[in-house]
Short mmCIF file of C-alpha atoms in Angstrom, two decimals:
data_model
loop_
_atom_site.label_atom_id
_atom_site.label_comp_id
_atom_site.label_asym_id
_atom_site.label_seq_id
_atom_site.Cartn_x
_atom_site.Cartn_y
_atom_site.Cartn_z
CA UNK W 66 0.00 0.00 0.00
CA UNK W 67 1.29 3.57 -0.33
CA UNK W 68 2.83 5.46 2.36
CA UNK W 69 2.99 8.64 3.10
CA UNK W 70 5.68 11.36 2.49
CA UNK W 71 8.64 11.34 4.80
CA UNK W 72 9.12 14.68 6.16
CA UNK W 73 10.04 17.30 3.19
CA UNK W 74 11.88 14.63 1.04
CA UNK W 75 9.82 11.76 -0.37
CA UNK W 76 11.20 8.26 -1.71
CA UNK W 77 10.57 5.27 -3.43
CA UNK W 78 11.43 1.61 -2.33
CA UNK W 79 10.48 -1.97 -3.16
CA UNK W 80 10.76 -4.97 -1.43
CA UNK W 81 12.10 -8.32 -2.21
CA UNK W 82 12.66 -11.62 -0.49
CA UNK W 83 16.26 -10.60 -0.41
CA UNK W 84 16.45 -7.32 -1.71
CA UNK W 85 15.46 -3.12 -1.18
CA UNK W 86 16.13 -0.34 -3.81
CA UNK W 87 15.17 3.17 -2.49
CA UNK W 88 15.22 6.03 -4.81
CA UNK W 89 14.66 9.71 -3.87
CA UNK W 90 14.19 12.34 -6.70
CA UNK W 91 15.20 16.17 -6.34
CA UNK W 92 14.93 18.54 -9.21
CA UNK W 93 15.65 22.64 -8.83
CA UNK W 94 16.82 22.08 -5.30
CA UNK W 95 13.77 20.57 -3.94
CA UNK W 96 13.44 17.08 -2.55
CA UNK W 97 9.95 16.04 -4.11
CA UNK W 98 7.82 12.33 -4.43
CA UNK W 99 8.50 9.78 -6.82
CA UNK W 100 5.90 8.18 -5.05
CA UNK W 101 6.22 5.63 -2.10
CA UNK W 102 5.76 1.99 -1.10
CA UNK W 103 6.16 0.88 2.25
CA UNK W 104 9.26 -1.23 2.94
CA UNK W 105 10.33 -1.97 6.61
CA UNK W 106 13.89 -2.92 5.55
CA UNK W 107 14.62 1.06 4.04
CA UNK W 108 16.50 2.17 7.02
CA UNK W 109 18.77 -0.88 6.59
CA UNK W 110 19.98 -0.35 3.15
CA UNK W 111 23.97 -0.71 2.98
CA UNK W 112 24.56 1.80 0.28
CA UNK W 113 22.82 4.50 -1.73
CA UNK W 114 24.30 5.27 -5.50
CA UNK W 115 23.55 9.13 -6.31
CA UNK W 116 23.74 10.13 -9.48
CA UNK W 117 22.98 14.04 -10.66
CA UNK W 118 24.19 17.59 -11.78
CA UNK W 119 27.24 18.41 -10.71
CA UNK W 120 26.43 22.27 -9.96
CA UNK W 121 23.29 20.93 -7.92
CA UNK W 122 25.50 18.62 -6.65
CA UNK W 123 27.64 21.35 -5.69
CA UNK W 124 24.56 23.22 -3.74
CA UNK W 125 22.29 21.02 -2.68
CA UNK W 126 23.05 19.28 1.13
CA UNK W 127 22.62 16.03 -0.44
CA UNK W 128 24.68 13.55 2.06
CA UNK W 129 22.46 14.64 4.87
CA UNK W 130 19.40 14.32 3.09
CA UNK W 131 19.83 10.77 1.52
CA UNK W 132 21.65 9.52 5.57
CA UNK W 133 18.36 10.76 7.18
CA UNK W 134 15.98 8.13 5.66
CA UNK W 135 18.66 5.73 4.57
CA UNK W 136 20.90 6.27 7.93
CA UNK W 137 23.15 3.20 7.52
CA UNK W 138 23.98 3.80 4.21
CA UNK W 139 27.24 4.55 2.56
CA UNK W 140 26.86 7.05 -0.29
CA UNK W 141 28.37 7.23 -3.76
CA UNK W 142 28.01 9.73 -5.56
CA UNK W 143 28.95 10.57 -9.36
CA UNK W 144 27.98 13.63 -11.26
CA UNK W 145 26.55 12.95 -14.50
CA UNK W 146 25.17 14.26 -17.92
CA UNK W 147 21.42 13.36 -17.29
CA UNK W 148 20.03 11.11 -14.83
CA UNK W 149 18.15 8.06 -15.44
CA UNK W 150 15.36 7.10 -13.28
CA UNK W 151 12.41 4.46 -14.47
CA UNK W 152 11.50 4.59 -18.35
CA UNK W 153 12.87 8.32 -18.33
CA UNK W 154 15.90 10.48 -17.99
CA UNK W 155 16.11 13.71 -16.10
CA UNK W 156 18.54 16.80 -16.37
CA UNK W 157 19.81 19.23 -13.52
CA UNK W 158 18.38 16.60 -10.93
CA UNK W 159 19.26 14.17 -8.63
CA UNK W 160 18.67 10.39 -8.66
CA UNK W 161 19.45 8.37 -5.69
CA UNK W 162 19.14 4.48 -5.07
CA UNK W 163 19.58 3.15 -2.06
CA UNK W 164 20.32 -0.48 -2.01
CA UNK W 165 19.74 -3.99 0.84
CA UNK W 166 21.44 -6.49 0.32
CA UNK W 167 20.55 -9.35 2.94
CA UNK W 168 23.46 -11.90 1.67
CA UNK W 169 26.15 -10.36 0.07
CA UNK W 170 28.79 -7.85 1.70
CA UNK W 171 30.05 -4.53 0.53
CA UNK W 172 33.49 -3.13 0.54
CA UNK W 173 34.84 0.37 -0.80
CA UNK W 174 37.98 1.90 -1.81
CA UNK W 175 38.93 5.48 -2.72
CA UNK W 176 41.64 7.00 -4.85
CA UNK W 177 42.50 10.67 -6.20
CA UNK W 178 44.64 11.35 -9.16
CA UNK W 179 46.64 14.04 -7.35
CA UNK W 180 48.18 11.48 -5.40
CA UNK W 181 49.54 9.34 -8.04
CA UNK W 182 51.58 9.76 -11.38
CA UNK W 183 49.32 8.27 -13.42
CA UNK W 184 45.98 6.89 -13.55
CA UNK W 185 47.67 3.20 -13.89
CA UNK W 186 48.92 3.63 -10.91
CA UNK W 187 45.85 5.04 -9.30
CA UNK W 188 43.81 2.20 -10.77
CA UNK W 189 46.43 -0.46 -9.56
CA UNK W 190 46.03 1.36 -5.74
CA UNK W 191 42.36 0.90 -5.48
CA UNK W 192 42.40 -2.57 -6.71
CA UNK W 193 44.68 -4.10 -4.79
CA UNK W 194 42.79 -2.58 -1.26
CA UNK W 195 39.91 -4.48 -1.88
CA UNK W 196 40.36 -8.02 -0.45
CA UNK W 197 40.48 -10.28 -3.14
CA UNK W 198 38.41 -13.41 -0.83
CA UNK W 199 35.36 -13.82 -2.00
CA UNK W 200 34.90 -10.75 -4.52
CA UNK W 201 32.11 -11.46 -6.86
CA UNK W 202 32.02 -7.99 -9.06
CA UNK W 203 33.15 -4.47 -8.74
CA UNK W 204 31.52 -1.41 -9.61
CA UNK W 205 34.03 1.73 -10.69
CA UNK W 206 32.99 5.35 -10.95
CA UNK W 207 35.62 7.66 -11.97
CA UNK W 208 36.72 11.19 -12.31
CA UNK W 209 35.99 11.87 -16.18
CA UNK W 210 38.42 15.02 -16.49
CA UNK W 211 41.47 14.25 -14.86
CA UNK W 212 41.46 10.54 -15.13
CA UNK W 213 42.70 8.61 -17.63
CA UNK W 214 39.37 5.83 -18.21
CA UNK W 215 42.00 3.10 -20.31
CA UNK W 216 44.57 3.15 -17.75
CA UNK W 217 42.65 2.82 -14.95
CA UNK W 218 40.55 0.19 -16.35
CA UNK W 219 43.66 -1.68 -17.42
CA UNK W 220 45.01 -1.51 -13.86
CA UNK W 221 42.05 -2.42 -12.18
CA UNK W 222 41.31 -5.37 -14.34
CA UNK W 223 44.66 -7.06 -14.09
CA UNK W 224 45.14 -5.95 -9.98
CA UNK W 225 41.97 -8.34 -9.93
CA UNK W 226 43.71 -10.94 -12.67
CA UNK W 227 40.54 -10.32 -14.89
CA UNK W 228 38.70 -12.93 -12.86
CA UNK W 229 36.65 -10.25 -11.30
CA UNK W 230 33.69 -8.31 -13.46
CA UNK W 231 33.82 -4.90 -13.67
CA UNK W 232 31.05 -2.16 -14.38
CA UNK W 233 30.81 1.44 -13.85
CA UNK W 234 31.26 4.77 -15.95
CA UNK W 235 33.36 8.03 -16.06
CA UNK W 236 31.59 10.92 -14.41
CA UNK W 237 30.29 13.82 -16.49
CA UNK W 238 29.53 17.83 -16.25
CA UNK W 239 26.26 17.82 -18.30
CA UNK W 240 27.80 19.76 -21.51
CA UNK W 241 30.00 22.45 -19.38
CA UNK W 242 33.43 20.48 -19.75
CA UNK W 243 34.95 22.20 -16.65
CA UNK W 244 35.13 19.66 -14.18
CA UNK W 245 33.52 16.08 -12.87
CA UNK W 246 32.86 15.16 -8.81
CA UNK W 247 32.88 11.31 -7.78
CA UNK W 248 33.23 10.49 -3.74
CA UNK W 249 31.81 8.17 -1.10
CA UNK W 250 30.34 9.51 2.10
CA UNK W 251 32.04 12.85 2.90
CA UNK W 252 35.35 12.56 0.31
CA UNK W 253 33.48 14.07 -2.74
CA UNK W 254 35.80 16.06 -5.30
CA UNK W 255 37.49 16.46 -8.39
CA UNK W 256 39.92 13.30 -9.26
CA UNK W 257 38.14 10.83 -7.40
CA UNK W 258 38.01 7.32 -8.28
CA UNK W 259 35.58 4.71 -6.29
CA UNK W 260 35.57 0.77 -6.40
CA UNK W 261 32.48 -0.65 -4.70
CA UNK W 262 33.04 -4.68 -4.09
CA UNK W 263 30.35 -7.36 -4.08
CA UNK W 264 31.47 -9.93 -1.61
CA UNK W 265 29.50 -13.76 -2.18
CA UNK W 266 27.81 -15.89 -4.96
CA UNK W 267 24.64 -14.89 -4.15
CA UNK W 268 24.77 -11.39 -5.93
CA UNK W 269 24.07 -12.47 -9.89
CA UNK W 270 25.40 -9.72 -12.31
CA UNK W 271 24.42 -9.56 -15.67
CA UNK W 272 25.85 -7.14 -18.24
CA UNK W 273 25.51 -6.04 -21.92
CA UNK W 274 26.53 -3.34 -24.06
CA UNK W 275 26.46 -1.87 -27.12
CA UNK W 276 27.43 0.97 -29.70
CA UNK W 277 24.94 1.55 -32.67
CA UNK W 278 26.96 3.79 -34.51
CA UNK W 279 28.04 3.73 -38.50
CA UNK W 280 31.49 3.98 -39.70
CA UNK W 281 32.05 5.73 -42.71
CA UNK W 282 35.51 6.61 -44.36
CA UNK W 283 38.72 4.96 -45.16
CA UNK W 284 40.51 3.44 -41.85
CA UNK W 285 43.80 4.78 -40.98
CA UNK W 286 46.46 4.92 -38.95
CA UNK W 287 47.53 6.67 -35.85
CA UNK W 288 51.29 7.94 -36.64
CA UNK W 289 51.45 9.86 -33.35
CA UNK W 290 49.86 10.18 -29.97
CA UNK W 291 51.05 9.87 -26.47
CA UNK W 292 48.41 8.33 -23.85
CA UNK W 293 45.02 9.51 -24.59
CA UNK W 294 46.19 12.83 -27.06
CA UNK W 295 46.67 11.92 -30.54
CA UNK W 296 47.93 14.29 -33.26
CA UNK W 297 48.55 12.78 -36.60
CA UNK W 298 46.44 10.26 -38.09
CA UNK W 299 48.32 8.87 -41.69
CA UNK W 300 51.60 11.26 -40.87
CA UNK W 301 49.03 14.33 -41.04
CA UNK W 302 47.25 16.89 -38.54
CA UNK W 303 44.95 14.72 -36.50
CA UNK W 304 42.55 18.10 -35.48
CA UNK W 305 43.00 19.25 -39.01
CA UNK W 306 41.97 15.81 -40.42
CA UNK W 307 39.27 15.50 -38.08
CA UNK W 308 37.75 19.22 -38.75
CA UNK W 309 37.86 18.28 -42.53
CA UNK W 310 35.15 15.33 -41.48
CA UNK W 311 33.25 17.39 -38.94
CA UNK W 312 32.69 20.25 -42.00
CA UNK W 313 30.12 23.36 -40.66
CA UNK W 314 30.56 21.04 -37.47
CA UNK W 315 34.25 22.35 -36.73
CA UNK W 316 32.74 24.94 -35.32
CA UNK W 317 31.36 23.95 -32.40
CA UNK W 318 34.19 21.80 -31.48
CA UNK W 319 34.95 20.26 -28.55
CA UNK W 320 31.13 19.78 -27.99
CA UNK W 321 30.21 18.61 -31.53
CA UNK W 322 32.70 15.96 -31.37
CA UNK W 323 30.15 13.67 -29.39
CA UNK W 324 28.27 13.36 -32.47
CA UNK W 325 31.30 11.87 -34.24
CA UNK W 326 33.56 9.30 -32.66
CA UNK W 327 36.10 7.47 -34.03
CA UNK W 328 36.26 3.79 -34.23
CA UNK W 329 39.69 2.62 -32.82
CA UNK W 330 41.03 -0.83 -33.03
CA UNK W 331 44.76 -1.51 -30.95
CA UNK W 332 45.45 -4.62 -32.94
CA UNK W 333 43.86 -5.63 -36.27
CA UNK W 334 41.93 -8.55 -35.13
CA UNK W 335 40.71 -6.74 -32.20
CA UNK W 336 37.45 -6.41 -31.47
CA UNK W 337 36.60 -2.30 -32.42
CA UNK W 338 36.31 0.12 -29.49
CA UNK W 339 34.52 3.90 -29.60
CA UNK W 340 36.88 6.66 -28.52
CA UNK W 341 35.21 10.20 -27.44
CA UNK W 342 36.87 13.33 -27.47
CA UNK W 343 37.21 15.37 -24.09
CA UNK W 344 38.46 18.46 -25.55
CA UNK W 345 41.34 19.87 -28.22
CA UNK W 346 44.52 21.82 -28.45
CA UNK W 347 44.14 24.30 -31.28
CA UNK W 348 47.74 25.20 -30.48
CA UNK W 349 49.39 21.37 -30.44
CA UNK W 350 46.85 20.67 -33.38
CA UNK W 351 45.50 17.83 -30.87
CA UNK W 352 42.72 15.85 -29.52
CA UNK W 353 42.54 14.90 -26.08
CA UNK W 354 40.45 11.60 -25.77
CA UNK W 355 38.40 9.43 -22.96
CA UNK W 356 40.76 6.76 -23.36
CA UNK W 357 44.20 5.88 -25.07
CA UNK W 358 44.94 6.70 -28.74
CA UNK W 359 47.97 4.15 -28.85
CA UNK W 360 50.45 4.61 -31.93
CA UNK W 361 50.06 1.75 -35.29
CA UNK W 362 45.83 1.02 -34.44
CA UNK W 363 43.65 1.45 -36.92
CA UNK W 364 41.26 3.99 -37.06
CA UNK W 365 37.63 5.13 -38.62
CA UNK W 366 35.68 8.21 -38.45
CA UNK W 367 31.82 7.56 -36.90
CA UNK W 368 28.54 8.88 -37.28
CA UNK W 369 25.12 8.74 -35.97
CA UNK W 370 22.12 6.66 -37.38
CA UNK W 371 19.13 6.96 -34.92
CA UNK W 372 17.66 3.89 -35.29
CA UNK W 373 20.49 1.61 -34.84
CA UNK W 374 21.54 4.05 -31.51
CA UNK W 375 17.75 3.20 -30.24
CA UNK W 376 18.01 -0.29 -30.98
CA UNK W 377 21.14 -1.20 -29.67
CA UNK W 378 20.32 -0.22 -26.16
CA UNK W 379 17.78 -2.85 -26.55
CA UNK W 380 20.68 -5.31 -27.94
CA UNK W 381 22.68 -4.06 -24.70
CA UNK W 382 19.64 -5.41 -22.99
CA UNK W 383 18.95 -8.69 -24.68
CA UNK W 384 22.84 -9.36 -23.76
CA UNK W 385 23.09 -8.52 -19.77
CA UNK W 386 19.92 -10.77 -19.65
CA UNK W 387 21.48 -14.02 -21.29
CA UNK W 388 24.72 -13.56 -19.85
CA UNK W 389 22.21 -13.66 -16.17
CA UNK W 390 19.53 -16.14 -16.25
CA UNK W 391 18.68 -14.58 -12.69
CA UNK W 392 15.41 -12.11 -12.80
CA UNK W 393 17.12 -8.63 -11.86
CA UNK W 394 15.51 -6.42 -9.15
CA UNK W 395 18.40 -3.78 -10.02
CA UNK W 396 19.18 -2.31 -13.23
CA UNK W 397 21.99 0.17 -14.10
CA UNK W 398 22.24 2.19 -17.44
CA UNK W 399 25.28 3.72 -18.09
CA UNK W 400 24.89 5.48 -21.37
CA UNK W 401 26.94 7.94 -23.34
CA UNK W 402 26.89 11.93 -23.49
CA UNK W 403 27.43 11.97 -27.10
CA UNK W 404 24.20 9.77 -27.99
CA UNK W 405 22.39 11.95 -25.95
CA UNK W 406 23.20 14.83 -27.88
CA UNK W 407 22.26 12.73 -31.18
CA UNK W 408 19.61 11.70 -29.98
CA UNK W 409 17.96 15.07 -28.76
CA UNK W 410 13.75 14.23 -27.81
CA UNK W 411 14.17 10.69 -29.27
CA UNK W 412 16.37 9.76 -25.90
CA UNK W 413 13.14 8.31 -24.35
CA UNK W 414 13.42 5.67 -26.99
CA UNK W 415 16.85 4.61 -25.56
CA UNK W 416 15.70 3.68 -22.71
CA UNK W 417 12.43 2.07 -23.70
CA UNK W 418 14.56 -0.08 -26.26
CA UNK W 419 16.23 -1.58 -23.11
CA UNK W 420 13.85 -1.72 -19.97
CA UNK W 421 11.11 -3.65 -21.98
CA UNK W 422 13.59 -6.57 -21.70
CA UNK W 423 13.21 -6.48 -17.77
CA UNK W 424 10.37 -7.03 -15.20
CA UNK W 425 7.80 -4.39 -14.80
CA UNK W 426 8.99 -4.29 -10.73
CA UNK W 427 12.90 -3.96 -10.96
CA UNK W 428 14.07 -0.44 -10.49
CA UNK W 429 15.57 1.34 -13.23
CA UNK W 430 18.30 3.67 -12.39
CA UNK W 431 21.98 5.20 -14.30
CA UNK W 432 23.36 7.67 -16.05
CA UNK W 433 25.31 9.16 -19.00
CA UNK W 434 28.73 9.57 -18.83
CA UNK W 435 32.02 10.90 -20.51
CA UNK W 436 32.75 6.82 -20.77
CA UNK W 437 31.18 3.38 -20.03
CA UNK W 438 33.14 0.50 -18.21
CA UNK W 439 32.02 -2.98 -19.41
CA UNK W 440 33.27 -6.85 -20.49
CA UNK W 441 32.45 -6.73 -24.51
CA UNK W 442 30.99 -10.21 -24.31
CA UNK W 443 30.49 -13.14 -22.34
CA UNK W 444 33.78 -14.42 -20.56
CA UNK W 445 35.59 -11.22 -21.86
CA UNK W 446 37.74 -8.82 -19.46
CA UNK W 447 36.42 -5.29 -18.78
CA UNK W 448 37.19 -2.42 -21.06
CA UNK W 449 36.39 1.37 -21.58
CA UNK W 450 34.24 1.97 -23.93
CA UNK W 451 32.59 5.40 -25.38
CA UNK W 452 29.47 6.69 -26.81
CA UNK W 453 27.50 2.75 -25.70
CA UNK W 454 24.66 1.72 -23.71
CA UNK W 455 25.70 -0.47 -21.20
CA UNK W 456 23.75 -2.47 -19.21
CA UNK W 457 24.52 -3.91 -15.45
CA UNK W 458 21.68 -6.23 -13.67
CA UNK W 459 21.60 -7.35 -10.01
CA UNK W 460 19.94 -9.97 -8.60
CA UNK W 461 20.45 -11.50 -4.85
CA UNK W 462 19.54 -15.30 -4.58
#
């Protein structure tokens, strides 16, 4: 039966035999009702995942807010480009999800770029403080400014000897590119990198991803790059190259470069990852990317086609729900930026392409991101990816 409003902030929550997600939803600064369902086991929920605006991040007293009806909780929090709650998604709000888990334990560990030369090294760090014993799956948010997504991913994945799976997403600053906020409890800033752990075989993860986008172009070669900044492609100017592709869009560079990724393969019978650009160098004639632009792979100019962006969030889908035969009562969308943009008023159908693959009563929630974290397929390691949907669903048997 409904319940009524707690105090000035309302929230949602469902029950399950093992199970409680909470969400509250707060748009302009005000905590308001997502409407309610009474669940006894709220107050015990072990963690709460808050996802929103980073400027009403910034202002709004949300640690508080989300400890007074979820009190034992430990809170995540990752600004984002849009906030996904249910069949919709939300902008300049705030999406929280508090989580009870009745058989599995949680563990957390906390990095910051400042303290480390790289982000390989900061990835390696957070890894290896998790206790390996009994670690089922790992969920990563991540600074999406100062961190370098490839790196850390690489470091995390072999710290855990690619045994372990590995979800999450780089943190985004709506369309402002001027900086991105990650943190648990009260060590929220700039540079942050969080692991959350998953401790038993009762928690079921499921996961799925996909891109949607067309190639078009010859494919080519990157001549010379260092890390994540490339600047030539075929012994030529990269940023010149690239502006010759983009045409009137050159001009609205760095933002209308999420509406054309580039297609990047390391080695040529790798599997094809999308690479998103974070911002350029007009100076260095660069581009600075999401993840590394290593020297020799093979590269392709991309471009959007809306249907095949709609309907591979429902591919996405179809994939985390094979690779988990277990009905989720969680599911997290982790989308990117760029197909927002593309996308425009269609983005709805992004979302309805993927949550008609999952029961009517599991609780949608995620966000989009400067880059998604994901295995490629079944049995795979975790990668970066860019401009995908990717899908992670949680079950507790």
């Amino acid at each position: 039966a409904p319940s009524s409003v707690m105090g000035p902030s309302c929230f949602r929550a469902f029950s399950r035999p093992s199970l409680s997600w909470a969400s509250l939803f707060s748009s302009s600064d005000a905590w308001r009702n997502a409407s309610s369902l009474n669940c006894i086991r709220d107050w015990l929920c072990q963690i709460a995942l808050v996802f929103g605006d980073r400027i009403l991040l910034d202002h709004t007293n949300v640690l508080p807010e989300v400890k007074k009806h979820l009190p034992l909780a430990d809170v995540v929090i990752c600004s984002t480009s849009g906030e996904i709650y249910k069949n919709d998604v939300h902008d300049e709000s705030i999406v929280v999800t508090g989580i009870y888990l009745e058989h599995t334990a949680l563990a957390y560990s906390v990095g910051n770029i400042s303290a480390f030369s790289n982000s390989y090294e900061l990835g390696k760090y957070v890894a290896e403080k998790l206790d390996r014993q009994g670690l089922s799956y790992v969920l990563l948010l991540s600074d999406g400014n100062l961190v370098n997504g490839t790196e850390l991913t690489e470091a995390v994945k072999n710290a855990l000897d690619n045994e372990v799976t590995v979800t999450g997403g780089l943190a985004r600053d709506a369309a402002r590119f001027e900086k991105t906020i990650v943190g648990l409890n009260e060590d929220i800033k700039e540079g942050n990198v969080v692991l959350v752990g998953f401790y038993g075989d009762r928690i079921k993860i499921g996961y799925g991803l996909k891109g949607g986008w067309e190639e078009f172009g010859p494919e080519r070669k990157i001549t010379a790059a260092e890390s994540n900044v490339l600047t030539e492609i075929d012994n030529i100017s990269a940023l010149d190259l690239y502006k010759k592709y983009l045409g009137k869009y050159a001009e609205e560079l760095p933002g209308s470069a999420l509406l054309f990724p580039l297609s990047i393969k390391a080695k040529e019978d790798d599997v094809p990852v999308v690479r998103t650009i974070l911002k350029i160098n007009e100076a260095a004639k660069s581009m600075t990317f999401a993840g590394d632009m290593p020297v020799g792979a093979r590269v392709r100019f991309m471009k959007a086609d809306f249907e095949k962006l709609i309907n591979s969030a429902g591919e996405a889908a179809n994939k985390a729900s094979v690779f988990s035969a277990a009905q989720p009562s969680l599911v997290l969308l982790i989308s990117c930026v760029g197909r927002k943009l593309v996308l425009g008023e269609r983005i709805k159908e992004e979302i309805a392409s993927a949550v008609k693959f999952f029961p009517d009563a599991a609780t949608i929630t995620g966000f989009y991101s400067y880059g998604e974290i994901s295995p490629q397929r079944a049995g795979s390691c975790s990668d970066l990816h860019n401009q995908t949907m990717t899908i992670t669903t949680f079950a507790e048997l």
